[in-house]
Structures are given as structure tokens and as C-alpha cells.
Tab-separated table of C-alpha atoms and ligand atoms in Angstrom:
chain	number	residue	atom	x	y	z
O	1	MET	CA	126.615	92.867	90.345
O	2	THR	CA	129.589	91.440	92.215
O	3	ASP	CA	127.555	88.776	94.019
O	4	ASP	CA	126.639	87.233	90.661
O	5	VAL	CA	130.273	86.602	89.688
O	6	LEU	CA	132.202	83.480	90.488
O	7	LEU	CA	135.993	83.342	90.479
O	8	VAL	CA	137.163	79.975	89.243
O	9	HIS	CA	140.820	79.030	89.644
O	10	GLY	CA	141.211	76.242	87.125
O	11	GLY	CA	143.462	73.241	86.834
O	12	THR	CA	142.169	71.086	89.707
O	13	PRO	CA	140.522	67.789	88.737
O	14	LEU	CA	137.023	67.423	90.207
O	15	GLU	CA	137.069	64.545	92.647
O	16	GLY	CA	134.510	63.252	95.097
O	17	GLU	CA	130.800	62.612	95.323
O	18	ILE	CA	127.676	64.649	94.703
O	19	ARG	CA	123.976	63.752	94.674
O	20	VAL	CA	121.405	64.569	92.013
O	21	ARG	CA	117.722	64.674	92.833
O	22	GLY	CA	114.555	64.712	90.738
O	23	ALA	CA	114.623	65.908	87.137
O	24	LYS	CA	114.199	69.621	86.510
O	25	ASN	CA	112.268	68.743	83.363
O	26	LEU	CA	109.766	66.554	85.226
O	27	VAL	CA	109.265	67.985	88.711
O	28	PRO	CA	107.622	71.333	87.803
O	29	LYS	CA	105.285	69.508	85.396
O	30	ALA	CA	104.287	66.932	88.008
O	31	MET	CA	103.530	69.905	90.272
O	32	VAL	CA	101.219	71.335	87.582
O	33	ALA	CA	99.550	67.909	87.254
O	34	ALA	CA	98.562	68.135	90.929
O	35	LEU	CA	96.122	70.896	89.847
O	36	LEU	CA	94.053	68.223	88.076
O	37	GLY	CA	93.410	66.167	91.222
O	38	SER	CA	90.473	66.376	93.565
O	39	GLY	CA	92.725	65.595	96.548
O	40	PRO	CA	96.309	66.231	97.716
O	41	SER	CA	99.378	64.894	95.911
O	42	ARG	CA	102.798	64.024	97.327
O	43	LEU	CA	105.886	64.534	95.193
O	44	ARG	CA	109.250	63.266	96.462
O	45	ASN	CA	112.856	63.824	95.334
O	46	VAL	CA	112.108	67.509	94.557
O	47	PRO	CA	115.249	69.626	94.004
O	48	ASP	CA	115.494	73.139	95.379
O	49	ILE	CA	115.830	74.996	92.063
O	50	ARG	CA	114.299	78.194	90.726
O	51	ASP	CA	111.895	76.504	88.269
O	52	VAL	CA	110.320	74.663	91.211
O	53	ARG	CA	109.957	77.913	93.153
O	54	VAL	CA	108.309	79.660	90.183
O	55	VAL	CA	105.719	76.897	89.753
O	56	ARG	CA	105.115	76.736	93.481
O	57	GLY	CA	104.383	80.488	93.458
O	58	LEU	CA	102.007	80.160	90.501
O	59	LEU	CA	100.168	77.228	92.087
O	60	GLN	CA	99.770	79.149	95.347
O	61	LEU	CA	98.355	82.128	93.431
O	62	HIS	CA	95.680	79.740	92.159
O	63	GLY	CA	94.716	78.557	95.637
O	64	VAL	CA	96.818	75.387	95.750
O	65	THR	CA	98.520	74.920	99.114
O	66	VAL	CA	102.090	73.719	98.723
O	67	GLY	CA	103.999	72.614	101.803
O	68	PRO	CA	106.757	70.271	102.899
O	69	GLY	CA	106.080	66.563	103.395
O	70	ASP	CA	107.560	64.086	105.854
O	71	GLU	CA	110.924	63.615	104.169
O	72	ALA	CA	113.475	66.121	102.856
O	73	GLY	CA	112.660	67.061	99.261
O	74	GLU	CA	108.977	66.123	99.574
O	75	LEU	CA	106.154	68.476	98.621
O	76	VAL	CA	102.484	68.101	99.466
O	77	LEU	CA	100.227	69.913	97.007
O	78	ASP	CA	96.560	70.373	97.865
O	79	PRO	CA	94.321	71.671	95.044
O	80	SER	CA	91.024	71.409	96.960
O	81	HIS	CA	90.362	75.165	96.658
O	82	VAL	CA	91.545	76.181	93.197
O	83	GLU	CA	90.570	79.761	92.363
O	84	SER	CA	91.244	82.437	89.759
O	85	ALA	CA	94.379	84.450	90.317
O	86	ASN	CA	94.910	88.150	89.877
O	87	VAL	CA	96.378	88.825	86.425
O	88	ALA	CA	98.911	91.327	87.797
O	89	ASP	CA	100.115	88.724	90.319
O	90	ILE	CA	100.499	86.094	87.591
O	91	ASP	CA	102.233	88.638	85.397
O	92	ALA	CA	104.890	89.127	88.078
O	93	HIS	CA	106.125	85.684	86.967
O	94	ALA	CA	106.438	86.755	83.316
O	95	GLY	CA	109.737	85.757	81.769
O	96	SER	CA	110.692	83.504	84.671
O	97	SER	CA	110.226	80.058	83.129
O	98	ARG	CA	108.580	78.086	80.314
O	99	ILE	CA	106.389	76.009	82.638
O	100	PRO	CA	103.433	78.488	82.934
O	101	ILE	CA	102.286	77.447	79.437
O	102	LEU	CA	101.449	74.030	80.912
O	103	PHE	CA	98.881	75.545	83.277
O	104	CYS	CA	96.493	76.010	80.308
O	105	GLY	CA	94.745	72.619	80.258
O	106	PRO	CA	94.480	72.105	84.035
O	107	LEU	CA	93.143	75.652	84.613
O	108	LEU	CA	90.657	75.356	81.748
O	109	HIS	CA	89.358	72.158	83.359
O	110	ARG	CA	89.238	73.583	86.867
O	111	LEU	CA	88.109	77.171	86.188
O	112	GLY	CA	86.996	77.391	82.572
O	113	HIS	CA	89.619	80.055	81.894
O	114	ALA	CA	93.371	80.647	82.202
O	115	PHE	CA	95.797	83.530	81.911
O	116	ILE	CA	99.358	82.768	80.847
O	117	PRO	CA	102.109	85.399	81.271
O	118	GLY	CA	105.014	85.906	78.854
O	119	LEU	CA	107.349	82.905	79.034
O	120	GLY	CA	111.001	82.737	80.010
O	121	GLY	CA	113.549	79.947	79.594
O	122	CYS	CA	116.875	79.760	77.847
O	123	GLU	CA	117.580	81.697	74.667
O	124	ILE	CA	118.821	78.821	72.552
O	125	GLY	CA	116.480	79.369	69.615
O	126	GLY	CA	113.164	81.031	68.811
O	127	ARG	CA	111.248	78.572	71.003
O	128	PRO	CA	107.782	79.317	69.608
O	129	ILE	CA	104.626	77.976	71.311
O	130	ASP	CA	102.499	77.589	68.181
O	131	PHE	CA	102.063	73.806	68.664
O	132	HIS	CA	100.675	74.419	72.158
O	133	PHE	CA	97.983	76.836	71.049
O	134	GLU	CA	97.122	74.786	67.995
O	135	VAL	CA	96.403	71.678	70.095
O	136	LEU	CA	94.512	73.658	72.739
O	137	ARG	CA	92.260	75.042	69.988
O	138	GLN	CA	91.611	71.506	68.804
O	139	PHE	CA	90.471	70.615	72.326
O	140	GLY	CA	87.965	73.497	72.037
O	141	ALA	CA	89.810	76.303	73.862
O	142	VAL	CA	89.371	79.889	72.687
O	143	ILE	CA	92.608	81.890	72.847
O	144	GLU	CA	92.963	85.652	72.875
O	145	LYS	CA	96.300	87.435	72.798
O	146	ARG	CA	96.264	90.446	75.118
O	147	PRO	CA	99.079	92.935	75.738
O	148	GLU	CA	99.857	91.384	79.145
O	149	GLY	CA	99.753	87.725	78.010
O	150	GLN	CA	97.474	85.026	76.620
O	151	TYR	CA	93.906	84.655	77.834
O	152	LEU	CA	92.171	81.294	77.294
O	153	GLU	CA	88.590	80.181	77.765
O	154	ALA	CA	86.775	76.851	77.529
O	155	PRO	CA	83.166	77.719	76.620
O	156	GLN	CA	82.278	74.050	77.300
O	157	ARG	CA	84.069	70.907	78.491
O	158	LEU	CA	87.187	70.324	76.403
O	159	ARG	CA	86.846	67.461	73.914
O	160	GLY	CA	89.426	64.821	73.016
O	161	CYS	CA	90.863	65.106	69.509
O	162	LYS	CA	93.246	63.615	66.991
O	163	VAL	CA	96.508	65.567	66.806
O	164	ARG	CA	99.763	65.114	64.936
O	165	LEU	CA	102.669	67.254	66.095
O	166	PRO	CA	104.853	68.699	63.296
O	167	TYR	CA	107.866	67.830	65.517
O	168	PRO	CA	108.025	65.662	68.674
O	169	SER	CA	108.014	68.634	71.038
O	170	VAL	CA	108.394	67.798	74.722
O	171	GLY	CA	106.309	70.742	75.906
O	172	ALA	CA	103.508	70.258	73.370
O	173	THR	CA	103.295	66.547	74.252
O	174	GLU	CA	102.968	67.497	77.923
O	175	GLN	CA	100.341	70.071	76.997
O	176	VAL	CA	98.271	67.368	75.287
O	177	LEU	CA	98.677	64.940	78.210
O	178	LEU	CA	97.695	67.484	80.867
O	179	THR	CA	94.662	68.545	78.825
O	180	ALA	CA	93.451	65.209	77.423
O	181	VAL	CA	93.245	63.343	80.740
O	182	LEU	CA	90.083	65.227	81.782
O	183	ALA	CA	88.741	65.978	78.285
O	184	GLU	CA	85.652	64.229	76.981
O	185	GLY	CA	86.434	61.167	74.853
O	186	VAL	CA	89.645	59.825	73.362
O	187	THR	CA	92.689	61.839	72.289
O	188	GLU	CA	95.206	60.383	69.875
O	189	LEU	CA	98.554	62.138	69.713
O	190	ALA	CA	100.840	61.187	66.826
O	191	ASN	CA	104.538	62.105	66.574
O	192	ALA	CA	104.702	62.614	70.339
O	193	ALA	CA	107.895	63.170	72.309
O	194	VAL	CA	108.826	60.114	74.388
O	195	GLU	CA	111.537	61.504	76.663
O	196	PRO	CA	111.914	59.679	80.014
O	197	GLU	CA	110.470	62.746	81.775
O	198	ILE	CA	107.320	62.359	79.666
O	199	GLU	CA	107.013	58.703	80.604
O	200	ASP	CA	107.371	59.723	84.240
O	201	LEU	CA	104.634	62.347	83.823
O	202	ILE	CA	102.428	59.615	82.339
O	203	CYS	CA	103.173	57.499	85.435
O	204	VAL	CA	102.079	60.439	87.624
O	205	LEU	CA	98.846	60.858	85.658
O	206	GLN	CA	98.128	57.126	85.714
O	207	LYS	CA	98.486	57.173	89.515
O	208	MET	CA	95.865	59.938	89.522
O	209	GLY	CA	93.416	57.777	87.583
O	210	ALA	CA	94.191	58.635	83.945
O	211	ILE	CA	94.065	56.085	81.124
O	212	ILE	CA	97.074	56.540	78.823
O	213	SER	CA	98.808	54.109	76.462
O	214	MET	CA	101.980	54.541	74.397
O	215	ASP	CA	102.599	52.754	71.111
O	216	THR	CA	106.051	52.022	69.723
O	217	ASP	CA	105.533	54.534	66.898
O	218	ARG	CA	105.366	57.749	69.004
O	219	THR	CA	101.566	57.569	69.278
O	220	ILE	CA	100.015	58.258	72.675
O	221	ARG	CA	96.314	57.524	73.328
O	222	ILE	CA	94.487	59.099	76.225
O	223	THR	CA	90.952	58.163	77.249
O	224	GLY	CA	89.483	61.090	79.132
O	225	VAL	CA	88.005	60.450	82.590
O	226	ASP	CA	85.588	62.568	84.663
O	227	ARG	CA	87.685	62.845	87.774
O	228	LEU	CA	91.290	62.436	88.913
O	229	GLY	CA	92.618	61.952	92.447
O	230	GLY	CA	95.970	62.921	93.977
O	231	TYR	CA	99.223	61.008	93.472
O	232	ASN	CA	102.182	59.831	95.501
O	233	HIS	CA	105.290	59.818	93.351
O	234	ARG	CA	109.067	59.903	93.504
O	235	ALA	CA	110.463	61.955	90.603
O	236	LEU	CA	112.918	60.228	88.285
O	237	PRO	CA	116.522	61.429	88.676
O	238	ASP	CA	117.907	64.309	86.653
O	239	ARG	CA	119.760	62.677	83.745
O	240	LEU	CA	120.772	66.105	82.397
O	241	GLU	CA	122.432	67.252	85.606
O	242	SER	CA	124.084	63.821	85.950
O	243	ALA	CA	125.579	64.155	82.470
O	244	SER	CA	126.784	67.676	83.249
O	245	TRP	CA	128.843	66.401	86.194
O	246	ALA	CA	130.054	63.467	84.086
O	247	SER	CA	131.322	65.903	81.444
O	248	ALA	CA	132.948	68.017	84.158
O	249	ALA	CA	134.785	64.930	85.457
O	250	LEU	CA	136.061	64.174	81.948
O	251	ALA	CA	137.119	67.708	81.019
O	252	THR	CA	138.991	68.260	84.313
O	253	LYS	CA	140.618	64.773	84.283
O	254	GLY	CA	138.661	64.046	87.436
O	255	ASN	CA	136.640	61.298	89.080
O	256	VAL	CA	133.082	62.011	90.264
O	257	TYR	CA	130.517	59.679	91.790
O	258	VAL	CA	127.034	60.954	90.929
O	259	ARG	CA	124.722	59.482	93.539
O	260	GLY	CA	121.230	59.201	92.117
O	261	ALA	CA	122.319	58.959	88.460
O	262	SER	CA	120.477	56.190	86.671
O	263	GLN	CA	121.671	54.103	83.721
O	264	ARG	CA	118.302	53.515	82.053
O	265	GLU	CA	117.684	57.161	81.145
O	266	MET	CA	121.341	57.773	80.253
O	267	MET	CA	122.144	54.883	77.905
O	268	THR	CA	122.753	57.066	74.862
O	269	PHE	CA	124.915	59.469	76.840
O	270	LEU	CA	126.919	56.588	78.348
O	271	ASN	CA	127.636	55.100	74.899
O	272	THR	CA	128.925	58.463	73.699
O	273	TYR	CA	130.951	59.016	76.878
O	274	ARG	CA	132.635	55.665	76.312
O	275	LYS	CA	133.384	56.479	72.644
O	276	VAL	CA	135.093	59.727	73.711
O	277	GLY	CA	137.219	57.705	76.131
O	278	GLY	CA	135.475	58.452	79.414
O	279	ALA	CA	135.101	55.642	81.943
O	280	PHE	CA	132.092	54.890	84.143
O	281	ASP	CA	130.954	52.326	86.632
O	282	ILE	CA	127.295	51.783	87.461
O	283	ASP	CA	125.978	50.509	90.787
O	284	GLU	CA	122.604	50.455	92.524
O	285	GLN	CA	122.966	53.966	93.950
O	286	GLY	CA	124.554	55.921	91.137
O	287	ILE	CA	127.281	56.148	88.513
O	288	ARG	CA	130.985	56.932	88.892
O	289	PHE	CA	132.484	58.889	85.964
O	290	TRP	CA	136.182	59.438	85.410
O	291	HIS	CA	138.979	60.227	82.979
O	292	PRO	CA	141.026	57.020	82.738
O	293	GLY	CA	144.207	58.777	81.562
O	294	GLY	CA	145.628	58.880	78.046
O	295	ASP	CA	144.102	60.709	75.093
O	296	LEU	CA	140.390	61.286	74.580
O	297	SER	CA	139.000	60.473	71.109
O	298	ALA	CA	137.242	62.837	68.729
O	299	ILE	CA	133.702	61.760	67.819
O	300	ALA	CA	130.786	62.627	65.517
O	301	LEU	CA	127.756	63.660	67.543
O	302	GLU	CA	124.195	64.524	66.510
O	303	THR	CA	121.599	65.688	68.990
O	304	ASP	CA	118.077	64.379	68.542
O	305	VAL	CA	114.832	63.685	70.354
O	306	HIS	CA	114.812	60.677	72.691
O	307	PRO	CA	116.157	58.021	72.359
O	308	GLY	CA	118.794	60.062	70.514
O	309	PHE	CA	121.526	62.132	72.130
O	310	GLN	CA	119.694	64.743	74.212
O	311	THR	CA	120.397	68.363	73.231
O	312	ASP	CA	120.897	69.358	76.874
O	313	TRP	CA	123.861	66.975	77.098
O	314	GLN	CA	125.568	68.646	74.136
O	315	GLN	CA	126.963	71.867	75.613
O	316	PRO	CA	128.792	70.362	78.630
O	317	LEU	CA	130.204	67.512	76.524
O	318	VAL	CA	131.555	69.930	73.894
O	319	VAL	CA	133.932	71.306	76.547
O	320	ALA	CA	135.327	67.788	77.030
O	321	LEU	CA	135.621	67.446	73.233
O	322	THR	CA	138.025	70.411	73.191
O	323	GLN	CA	140.377	68.051	75.065
O	324	ALA	CA	139.972	65.133	72.609
O	325	SER	CA	142.550	64.369	69.885
O	326	GLY	CA	141.367	65.129	66.364
O	327	LEU	CA	138.267	66.633	64.795
O	328	SER	CA	134.922	66.168	66.530
O	329	ILE	CA	131.768	66.984	64.592
O	330	VAL	CA	128.629	68.186	66.331
O	331	HIS	CA	125.253	68.518	64.574
O	332	GLU	CA	122.573	70.172	66.745
O	333	THR	CA	119.129	69.261	65.363
O	334	VAL	CA	116.802	70.262	68.209
O	335	TYR	CA	117.557	73.984	68.647
O	336	GLU	CA	118.751	76.287	65.891
O	337	SER	CA	120.978	78.450	68.136
O	338	ARG	CA	122.525	76.186	70.731
O	339	LEU	CA	126.145	76.540	69.633
O	340	GLY	CA	126.641	80.274	70.226
O	341	PHE	CA	128.265	79.494	73.572
O	342	THR	CA	131.333	78.153	71.722
O	343	SER	CA	132.673	81.643	70.882
O	344	ALA	CA	133.686	82.112	74.527
O	345	LEU	CA	135.402	78.715	74.489
O	346	ASN	CA	137.395	79.917	71.473
O	347	GLN	CA	138.451	82.992	73.464
O	348	MET	CA	139.786	80.570	76.056
O	349	GLY	CA	141.880	78.782	73.440
O	350	ALA	CA	139.527	76.205	71.920
O	351	HIS	CA	139.300	75.738	68.137
O	352	ILE	CA	135.626	75.448	67.274
O	353	GLN	CA	134.292	76.388	63.867
O	354	LEU	CA	130.543	76.741	63.296
O	355	TYR	CA	128.714	75.826	60.077
O	356	ARG	CA	125.298	76.514	58.618
O	357	GLU	CA	125.247	73.140	56.856
O	358	CYS	CA	124.007	69.936	58.450
O	359	LEU	CA	127.169	68.015	59.346
O	360	GLY	CA	125.377	64.711	59.747
O	361	GLY	CA	122.512	62.673	58.344
O	362	THR	CA	119.908	63.077	61.086
O	363	PRO	CA	116.813	64.787	59.664
O	364	CYS	CA	117.045	68.435	60.634
O	365	ARG	CA	114.821	71.501	60.249
O	366	PHE	CA	117.692	73.997	60.127
O	367	GLY	CA	119.873	72.969	57.167
O	368	GLN	CA	118.367	75.275	54.564
O	369	ARG	CA	117.636	78.105	56.992
O	370	ASN	CA	120.942	79.827	57.591
O	371	PHE	CA	121.425	78.783	61.217
O	372	LEU	CA	124.898	78.063	62.601
O	373	HIS	CA	123.900	74.696	63.995
O	374	SER	CA	126.892	72.442	63.262
O	375	ALA	CA	130.377	72.610	64.756
O	376	VAL	CA	133.803	71.149	64.175
O	377	VAL	CA	135.892	70.983	67.338
O	378	SER	CA	139.603	70.574	66.791
O	379	GLY	CA	141.559	69.296	69.770
O	380	PRO	CA	143.193	68.931	72.076
O	381	THR	CA	143.650	72.586	73.008
O	382	LYS	CA	144.812	74.095	76.278
O	383	LEU	CA	142.211	76.420	77.775
O	384	GLN	CA	143.111	79.679	79.519
O	385	GLY	CA	141.025	81.447	82.180
O	386	ALA	CA	138.841	84.278	80.839
O	387	ASP	CA	136.003	86.669	81.607
O	388	LEU	CA	132.828	84.757	80.791
O	389	VAL	CA	129.175	85.821	80.745
O	390	ILE	CA	126.706	82.979	81.145
O	391	PRO	CA	124.338	82.831	78.141
O	392	ASP	CA	121.865	80.090	79.184
O	393	LEU	CA	121.530	77.243	81.673
O	394	ARG	CA	123.524	74.455	80.025
O	395	GLY	CA	125.880	76.863	78.265
O	396	GLY	CA	126.491	78.392	81.685
O	397	PHE	CA	127.388	75.072	83.229
O	398	SER	CA	129.700	74.475	80.261
O	399	TYR	CA	131.509	77.707	81.069
O	400	LEU	CA	131.990	76.506	84.634
O	401	ILE	CA	133.477	73.274	83.294
O	402	ALA	CA	135.745	75.161	80.886
O	403	ALA	CA	136.897	77.492	83.667
O	404	LEU	CA	137.616	74.501	85.924
O	405	ALA	CA	139.603	72.783	83.163
O	406	ALA	CA	141.515	75.953	82.202
O	407	GLU	CA	144.831	77.277	83.410
O	408	GLY	CA	144.521	80.446	85.479
O	409	THR	CA	141.527	82.298	86.849
O	410	SER	CA	138.182	82.929	85.161
O	411	HIS	CA	135.504	85.400	86.177
O	412	VAL	CA	132.169	83.761	85.436
O	413	HIS	CA	129.383	86.371	85.368
O	414	GLY	CA	125.676	85.644	85.733
O	415	ILE	CA	126.053	82.456	87.793
O	416	ASP	CA	122.632	82.968	89.354
O	417	LEU	CA	121.113	81.585	86.132
O	418	ILE	CA	122.571	78.193	87.020
O	419	ASN	CA	120.346	78.064	90.109
O	420	ARG	CA	117.415	77.680	87.725
O	421	GLY	CA	118.305	74.053	87.077
O	422	TYR	CA	121.232	72.934	89.251
O	423	GLU	CA	120.514	72.451	92.944
O	424	ASN	CA	123.242	73.747	95.309
O	425	PHE	CA	125.823	73.797	92.549
O	426	MET	CA	128.244	75.909	94.591
O	427	GLU	CA	128.217	73.404	97.462
O	428	LYS	CA	128.663	70.573	94.983
O	429	LEU	CA	131.606	72.288	93.288
O	430	ARG	CA	133.264	72.772	96.654
O	431	ALA	CA	132.558	69.167	97.671
O	432	LEU	CA	134.442	68.101	94.540
O	433	GLY	CA	137.447	70.211	95.453
O	434	ALA	CA	136.876	72.995	92.915
O	435	ASN	CA	138.833	76.139	93.676
O	436	VAL	CA	135.989	78.667	93.426
O	437	GLU	CA	135.160	81.798	95.353
O	438	LEU	CA	132.644	84.594	95.361
O	439	PRO	CA	134.382	88.001	95.205
O	440	ALA	CA	132.821	89.067	98.530
O	441	GLN	CA	134.465	86.066	100.184
O	442	ALA	CA	137.722	86.774	98.412
O	443	THR	CA	137.668	90.289	99.904
O	444	ALA	CA	136.713	88.989	103.334
O	445	THR	CA	139.625	86.577	103.424
O	446	ALA	CA	142.110	88.984	101.786
R	501	LIG	N1	108.836	73.940	68.944
R	501	LIG	C1	108.069	74.653	68.046
R	501	LIG	N2	106.798	75.020	68.423
R	501	LIG	C2	106.281	74.709	69.652
R	501	LIG	C3	107.069	73.969	70.561
R	501	LIG	C4	108.353	73.595	70.178
R	501	LIG	O1	108.522	74.954	66.949
R	501	LIG	O2	105.141	75.091	69.925
R	501	LIG	C5	110.229	73.559	68.582
R	501	LIG	C6	111.256	74.317	69.435
R	501	LIG	O3	111.528	75.590	68.922
R	501	LIG	C7	112.460	73.393	69.392
R	501	LIG	C8	111.821	72.003	69.320
R	501	LIG	O4	110.467	72.199	68.898
R	501	LIG	O5	113.203	73.640	68.227
R	501	LIG	C9	111.853	71.222	70.591
R	501	LIG	O6	111.227	71.983	71.630
R	501	LIG	P1	110.460	71.273	72.832
R	501	LIG	O7	109.053	71.755	72.834
R	501	LIG	O8	110.719	69.816	72.770
R	501	LIG	O9	111.221	71.886	74.081
R	501	LIG	P2	110.604	72.453	75.421
R	501	LIG	O10	109.462	71.613	75.882
R	501	LIG	O11	110.426	73.923	75.323
R	501	LIG	C10	112.034	70.942	77.004
R	501	LIG	C11	113.057	71.178	78.064
R	501	LIG	C12	114.360	71.625	77.428
R	501	LIG	C13	114.834	70.556	76.456
R	501	LIG	C14	113.727	70.276	75.425
R	501	LIG	C15	114.082	69.169	74.469
R	501	LIG	C16	111.736	71.848	79.934
R	501	LIG	C17	111.321	72.926	80.862
R	501	LIG	N3	112.579	72.192	78.984
R	501	LIG	O12	111.838	72.202	76.385
R	501	LIG	O13	115.292	71.719	78.475
R	501	LIG	O14	115.973	71.003	75.804
R	501	LIG	O15	112.502	69.944	76.097
R	501	LIG	O16	114.285	67.973	75.148
R	501	LIG	O17	111.328	70.698	80.054
R	501	LIG	C18	117.162	72.551	79.619
R	501	LIG	O18	116.873	71.749	80.527
R	501	LIG	O19	118.224	73.228	79.625
R	501	LIG	C19	116.236	72.727	78.506
R	501	LIG	C20	116.349	73.707	77.622
């Protein structure tokens, strides 16, 4: 498909300003939360990305009206007439995103039943959903696996429960939150994820009337209420997209002002960026990131749950590490297969060796299980343009960065996948002076 290929002529530093809007990993979930309200909700700072469109479609299938609000990037979601959706219509969304799994609790509360299609999302590990179904069962849901998807029923009102997650999963924590708020009694969730997007979802639910407290030891307590109203909320900025552009600035020896980037959610990333040798300047409106000249430094990096170094920051930063002097060590502890993207970087000239061992002391579930989840990056290495096929969202953005930093032209295939989580990335690349073209345009101007 020629229209899914981007030609990237590398070697130009990215320079200029772009804006990030609300977080991809919060906005679709806040949209699902609107299902729980008895009145309309208003969500602001919504990016135009595919995950938002998928959830919007699923909400509309269930009778929620979703329309624009007064300002750009505002959605008004009205769940006054929630109804069952046709299974075939829901199934049309199979494989499109991971968010549909979060419809379980809200639909069980509103309708007494829910149908969840096969999930999509990036292939960066097995990504099972066992925690989700286990907690839903504890709330009293009955789950039946059918050929077309999962069918759930709540024979009576769901009841609060005491749950301990085997791992602080973001999605399973959100599942508990979205289910417990209207369940009968108190829910206590131990070993919960505490990512900033989860805190923001808790803020959304509190605005709706929920009672939720967070302890310092990853325990979240939710006291169920009988009724929730709508909310009016501005989504927190996308710290993952912000870090992607920051890494692009570093790898291309550029200078990018990310309007909307926020320090609070990015502290761990900013510390690491500084250790590598990247410079940044924070003001009220955003953060400027740049390469200050001279050599970048190799670092040891371990991904972890918040407040550790977020796994979604890892792939874009690894491209910058190929330009650092010495041996950088990367230990990925959240996903077992999030380093496969490095083989294409090696084809471009990078020296990255993968290991099955844990190269770091952070507790990790993958050390004894034969997964290539650690890397040693030896740099600096010159990168050459290549033919690249995008493997997943963040890996795909990393390939764009590598192509921009490389000498010569790269053909990046499958760029449509990037639209899943990066709003208007083509316009942003052009605004930063990137020399990119779609083949159709190349032909038109030839
Ligand atoms: N896990 C299980 N069983 C479960 C759920 C999770 O074993 O039932 C494991 C996963 O396999 C993984 C780990 O727990 O090894 C963490 O998964 P988590 O549930 O935290 O991830 P998620 O909710 O599926 C969200 C983001 C990811 C981000 C992770 C971690 C969304 C839509 N996705 O995924 O974002 O990497 O949390 O912070 O919110 C991305 O933006 O590119 C992306 C992949």
C-alpha cells in the first residue's frame, strides 16, 4: 500500500514547536467512565487519534451520544439512553484497541450484561487479560468465552471486594476503579498501578461522585455509591508523546519546544534525559528539549511501573542512546518482548545486542523465562537510511526518529499505525522541518 509508506530523508535536526494534547492512555478511559454517569460529561483536551475514534464508535453503539463541545478538542458524552448493542456491530471493532475490555464494569452496571470483542493493541508481549477477568469474577460477574468474544453477566448488583493484583497492571487497576465505584460496599485494591493517568481517572470519577482514596503503599480504597453524575474535566497532557518528541530532538541534534508537556508527570524521564546529556527548559506552557552539543553519555536504564522509568519512553530513547558514547544497558521489566524493534536499528548501523538475562536489579518477571528483554547499546554509531516496517506504536515512532537521524533516505512502511496514538504526527514532523514525503506527493511533484 503506497499511501502507508513515508519517505524520510534524514540528517536534518528537528527544530521548532509542536503541541501535545490529552494523554492517549487517559482520554479513552475517561470516555468509558462517562457511561457510568446519569447525565452528560464534558471532556476537554481530547486528541484526534484512532483509539479515541474506536471508543467513540463503541460508546455510540451503546446509545451514548458523543458530540463536539464549545472548544476545539472538547467532547460531550451523554449516556442518558444506554442500550444493548448488536454483537456483530461490536465485533466490527475486534482487534482495534485494548480499551473495549474496560467497558465490562460500566456495562454490567448499566445493562446487567456486556459483550467484549477480541482486543487489539501493540504486540510487545503476550498481554493477557487474566487479571481483568479474575477481578470481575470477584465482583460477582459471570464470564463466558464464546467464539466471537467474551460475554459477561451480572446476575445481581456487583459487590465490592478485596483484591490484590499479582502485578501493578494499569488496565486491571482501571478495571477495578470503573467497576467498584458503583458496586455495593467497599473495594480494597492492593498492589495497584499508580500511573499519572490512573490518578487522573480517579479525579474524573471523584468529579462524578465517587469516593476513592489512595494510600502510599499502592492500596486504593473505593466506597461504592448508588449513583454517579457527569463530569467536566480537562485531560492531563500526554507525557509519552512529549517524551517521544524529546527523544527525537536529542537523536537528531535538534531543539523542540513541546507545548503542553508537563514536568510533574515526566520527572523520571527528565532525570534520565539529563543523565544522557540532553538539555531541557521548563516553563508554564511546556518544555523545550535540545541537544546541547558535544557527546551524549551512555547510561543504565531499567523500565518499571510508575514512578519508575515508563516502558513507553524506552523505545524512542534507545534511538538516542545509539548516539551516546560507550555502552548503555537497558533492562525492560514491564513487557517481555519490547526490544524486538532493535533489529531494524542494527540494520541501519546501530550496535545493539539483546540478552535473556536481567541486566539490572529491578525485580522482573522475565529473567528465568527465556525472553530477550535486556539490551546493550554500543555507541555512537552512524545510522544509514533503510527500508523499515513499523512493528508497534512506540517502536514505530522510534523508527521515524532513527530515519530522521540517519544519513540518506528511509522508506518507513505501516505509518498509519502511528495515528493510533500520535495526533497529526505528519503535520508536526513538517512543522519541525523534517524532510518527509508520501510517495504519492513525491510522484506529483516529480
Ligand atoms: N498483565 C497480565 N495480565 C493482565 C494484565 C496485564 O499479565 O490481565 C501484564 C502484561 O502482560 C504486562 C504488564 O502486566 O506485562 C503490564 O500491563 P498493563 O496492564 O499495565 O498494561 P495495559 O493496561 O495493557 C497500558 C498502556 C500501555 C502501557 C502500559 C504500562 C493503555 C491503552 N495502554 O497498557 O501503553 O505500556 O499500560 O504502563 O493505557 C502505549 O501507549 O504504547 C502502550 C503500550
